[in-house]
């Protein structure tokens, strides 16, 4: 499978003690299937993977795979602080039937390039699971240079990268640079919803999307416009979402999506503590934007 | 107990699978007792706490407490990504007999000030363990402002802060600022070995020290000079260690201390993967500096 199009990342509803609400999670995944997303990104950062035990992560993955029943590939977060834990999670994911693993260089002690390279090589080799490099310095605090992504693209089993979308500048030029140092067939995709559409227009193959995890029809409309070559329509649909992107930047996409799911009655869960649910004026602002954009009726 | 003087942070020797080498750990702790350090900082960042399970952290703490047998207070890392995990670790630490917990705002999703405040308040309240705020943006990526430390100093049970030592500027002025916003009796101490001596001279109460965890006599000599008012001697002893500080800055104190323990035969463990042990020229450089400073004979 070559990762492309919309990869939709749902939250993982769970109790305050970290037990996954399997029925609630399946309901969110069912929305993604109904909207015919190109892949489901289970247990991404939005799915709060680092806050869940290995057992709960397996329960969530099994539930997603059962709900999806082969209709769309599942990409699953297998990141962990320790290399042996990441290996075990990737082995679990392969045994369960995930199409690929999303591996972030989760860190506490800051890591060197060689340490990250070795971490990825060991997880790929010992699990046999195709891996997508999860490059998100906002949570891992590790910065991938193009040269390291290039080296990793030549490790057997490392098949894709999920890069942060450039906020400005020559988006196409940076994509071309990454393309020039990575192996043939390596998929280059983007996250960071509010800048991702320009990165897709420039030729990025996949959009790893938070908004797509709760509002898949809205995100798929943008992806379809780009596929049909209607760049103006894609930009129009994206610009329309600016009030939501503004909330994402202010409160983080994770907090806003949890509040949205709660406001629309799509999931009753709160984010794992210490992360606090949005309340008061912040929550009211989210409600107002959802209504203004008609996202309450996509639900 | 008011935290002061040298708090010495040893590594926690463990197998590649994360099982603590209790005998190896006790041997390191025994060195600290013999050197009469003011407190032992078990399972700090140098003690790789986030890489160990709750069970292994309890085994290590029990071993340290048994070895120390009441001779010196034990401060223990109780940080975790989830609030409920940090509560459980702090409860374990209190039950075991630790004098205080060292709590870092470990994060994946970046945290707000209110989330960190609530995290600390819940851990303090639900554990009853005195807590030292562990402020180390290099590993947690959270920045404490003086106002947040001030608010936390008024939470019952939050008794101290371990701040990064200022690298330059008005060290005394910044300490005075922190003192002015924190409650009476609140202990302000410093980490970051190469700048900590100036922070102690300026009036910092405690030095949370990596070098002190393996070379406690060397670190205690500096603390004693300051206690005796011999600032010139403290500065001379500190300046003498510059080749070691230079290695700390180049490779990180954690990697250098692991290599030192291995070179001197004081512990055979390697850091938890993905962190790689120093090898080749880097390891040779550490050996050369240890010999040059006579640290091989402190062993």
PDB file of N, CA, C and O in Angstrom, chain B residues 23 38 49 65 86 121 175 178-179 196 203 225 257 285 291:
ATOM      1  N   UNK B  23      21.938  -4.556  42.670  1.00  0.00           N
ATOM      2  CA  UNK B  23      23.255  -4.573  43.330  1.00  0.00           C
ATOM      3  C   UNK B  23      24.128  -3.442  42.780  1.00  0.00           C
ATOM      4  O   UNK B  23      24.825  -2.751  43.541  1.00  0.00           O
ATOM      5  N   UNK B  38      24.309  15.622  50.798  1.00  0.00           N
ATOM      6  CA  UNK B  38      23.193  16.118  51.611  1.00  0.00           C
ATOM      7  C   UNK B  38      21.878  15.413  51.295  1.00  0.00           C
ATOM      8  O   UNK B  38      20.990  15.348  52.145  1.00  0.00           O
ATOM      9  N   UNK B  49      14.372   7.811  34.813  1.00  0.00           N
ATOM     10  CA  UNK B  49      13.060   7.381  35.333  1.00  0.00           C
ATOM     11  C   UNK B  49      11.991   7.175  34.281  1.00  0.00           C
ATOM     12  O   UNK B  49      11.198   6.240  34.395  1.00  0.00           O
ATOM     13  N   UNK B  65      16.835   3.072  49.454  1.00  0.00           N
ATOM     14  CA  UNK B  65      16.483   3.343  50.852  1.00  0.00           C
ATOM     15  C   UNK B  65      17.115   2.330  51.790  1.00  0.00           C
ATOM     16  O   UNK B  65      17.577   2.668  52.887  1.00  0.00           O
ATOM     17  N   UNK B  86       1.514   9.664  37.761  1.00  0.00           N
ATOM     18  CA  UNK B  86       2.377  10.440  38.664  1.00  0.00           C
ATOM     19  C   UNK B  86       1.861  10.332  40.102  1.00  0.00           C
ATOM     20  O   UNK B  86       2.652  10.228  41.044  1.00  0.00           O
ATOM     21  N   UNK B 121      -0.921  20.090  41.693  1.00  0.00           N
ATOM     22  CA  UNK B 121      -1.829  20.176  42.838  1.00  0.00           C
ATOM     23  C   UNK B 121      -2.443  18.807  43.127  1.00  0.00           C
ATOM     24  O   UNK B 121      -2.555  18.398  44.293  1.00  0.00           O
ATOM     25  N   UNK B 175      17.489  35.027  41.037  1.00  0.00           N
ATOM     26  CA  UNK B 175      17.172  34.283  42.260  1.00  0.00           C
ATOM     27  C   UNK B 175      16.304  35.149  43.188  1.00  0.00           C
ATOM     28  O   UNK B 175      15.308  34.679  43.741  1.00  0.00           O
ATOM     29  N   UNK B 178      12.753  35.208  41.954  1.00  0.00           N
ATOM     30  CA  UNK B 178      12.040  33.967  42.263  1.00  0.00           C
ATOM     31  C   UNK B 178      11.700  33.923  43.756  1.00  0.00           C
ATOM     32  O   UNK B 178      10.603  33.527  44.154  1.00  0.00           O
ATOM     33  N   UNK B 179      12.656  34.366  44.560  1.00  0.00           N
ATOM     34  CA  UNK B 179      12.443  34.388  46.015  1.00  0.00           C
ATOM     35  C   UNK B 179      11.259  35.294  46.352  1.00  0.00           C
ATOM     36  O   UNK B 179      10.459  34.987  47.231  1.00  0.00           O
ATOM     37  N   UNK B 196      25.963  25.672  37.768  1.00  0.00           N
ATOM     38  CA  UNK B 196      25.310  25.607  39.085  1.00  0.00           C
ATOM     39  C   UNK B 196      26.138  26.273  40.176  1.00  0.00           C
ATOM     40  O   UNK B 196      25.582  26.837  41.127  1.00  0.00           O
ATOM     41  N   UNK B 203      23.449  32.274  46.135  1.00  0.00           N
ATOM     42  CA  UNK B 203      22.489  32.035  47.214  1.00  0.00           C
ATOM     43  C   UNK B 203      21.523  30.879  46.982  1.00  0.00           C
ATOM     44  O   UNK B 203      20.620  30.671  47.794  1.00  0.00           O
ATOM     45  N   UNK B 225      33.352  24.316  50.090  1.00  0.00           N
ATOM     46  CA  UNK B 225      34.060  25.602  49.947  1.00  0.00           C
ATOM     47  C   UNK B 225      33.062  26.762  50.025  1.00  0.00           C
ATOM     48  O   UNK B 225      33.314  27.768  50.697  1.00  0.00           O
ATOM     49  N   UNK B 257      28.190  10.511  31.720  1.00  0.00           N
ATOM     50  CA  UNK B 257      28.243   9.831  33.021  1.00  0.00           C
ATOM     51  C   UNK B 257      28.112   8.314  32.844  1.00  0.00           C
ATOM     52  O   UNK B 257      28.790   7.537  33.537  1.00  0.00           O
ATOM     53  N   UNK B 285      37.685  10.199  24.427  1.00  0.00           N
ATOM     54  CA  UNK B 285      37.772  11.567  24.939  1.00  0.00           C
ATOM     55  C   UNK B 285      37.352  11.616  26.413  1.00  0.00           C
ATOM     56  O   UNK B 285      37.972  12.311  27.226  1.00  0.00           O
ATOM     57  N   UNK B 291      40.992  10.863  33.357  1.00  0.00           N
ATOM     58  CA  UNK B 291      42.366  10.683  33.820  1.00  0.00           C
ATOM     59  C   UNK B 291      43.020  12.033  34.091  1.00  0.00           C
ATOM     60  O   UNK B 291      43.655  12.234  35.126  1.00  0.00           O
TER      61      UNK B 291
END
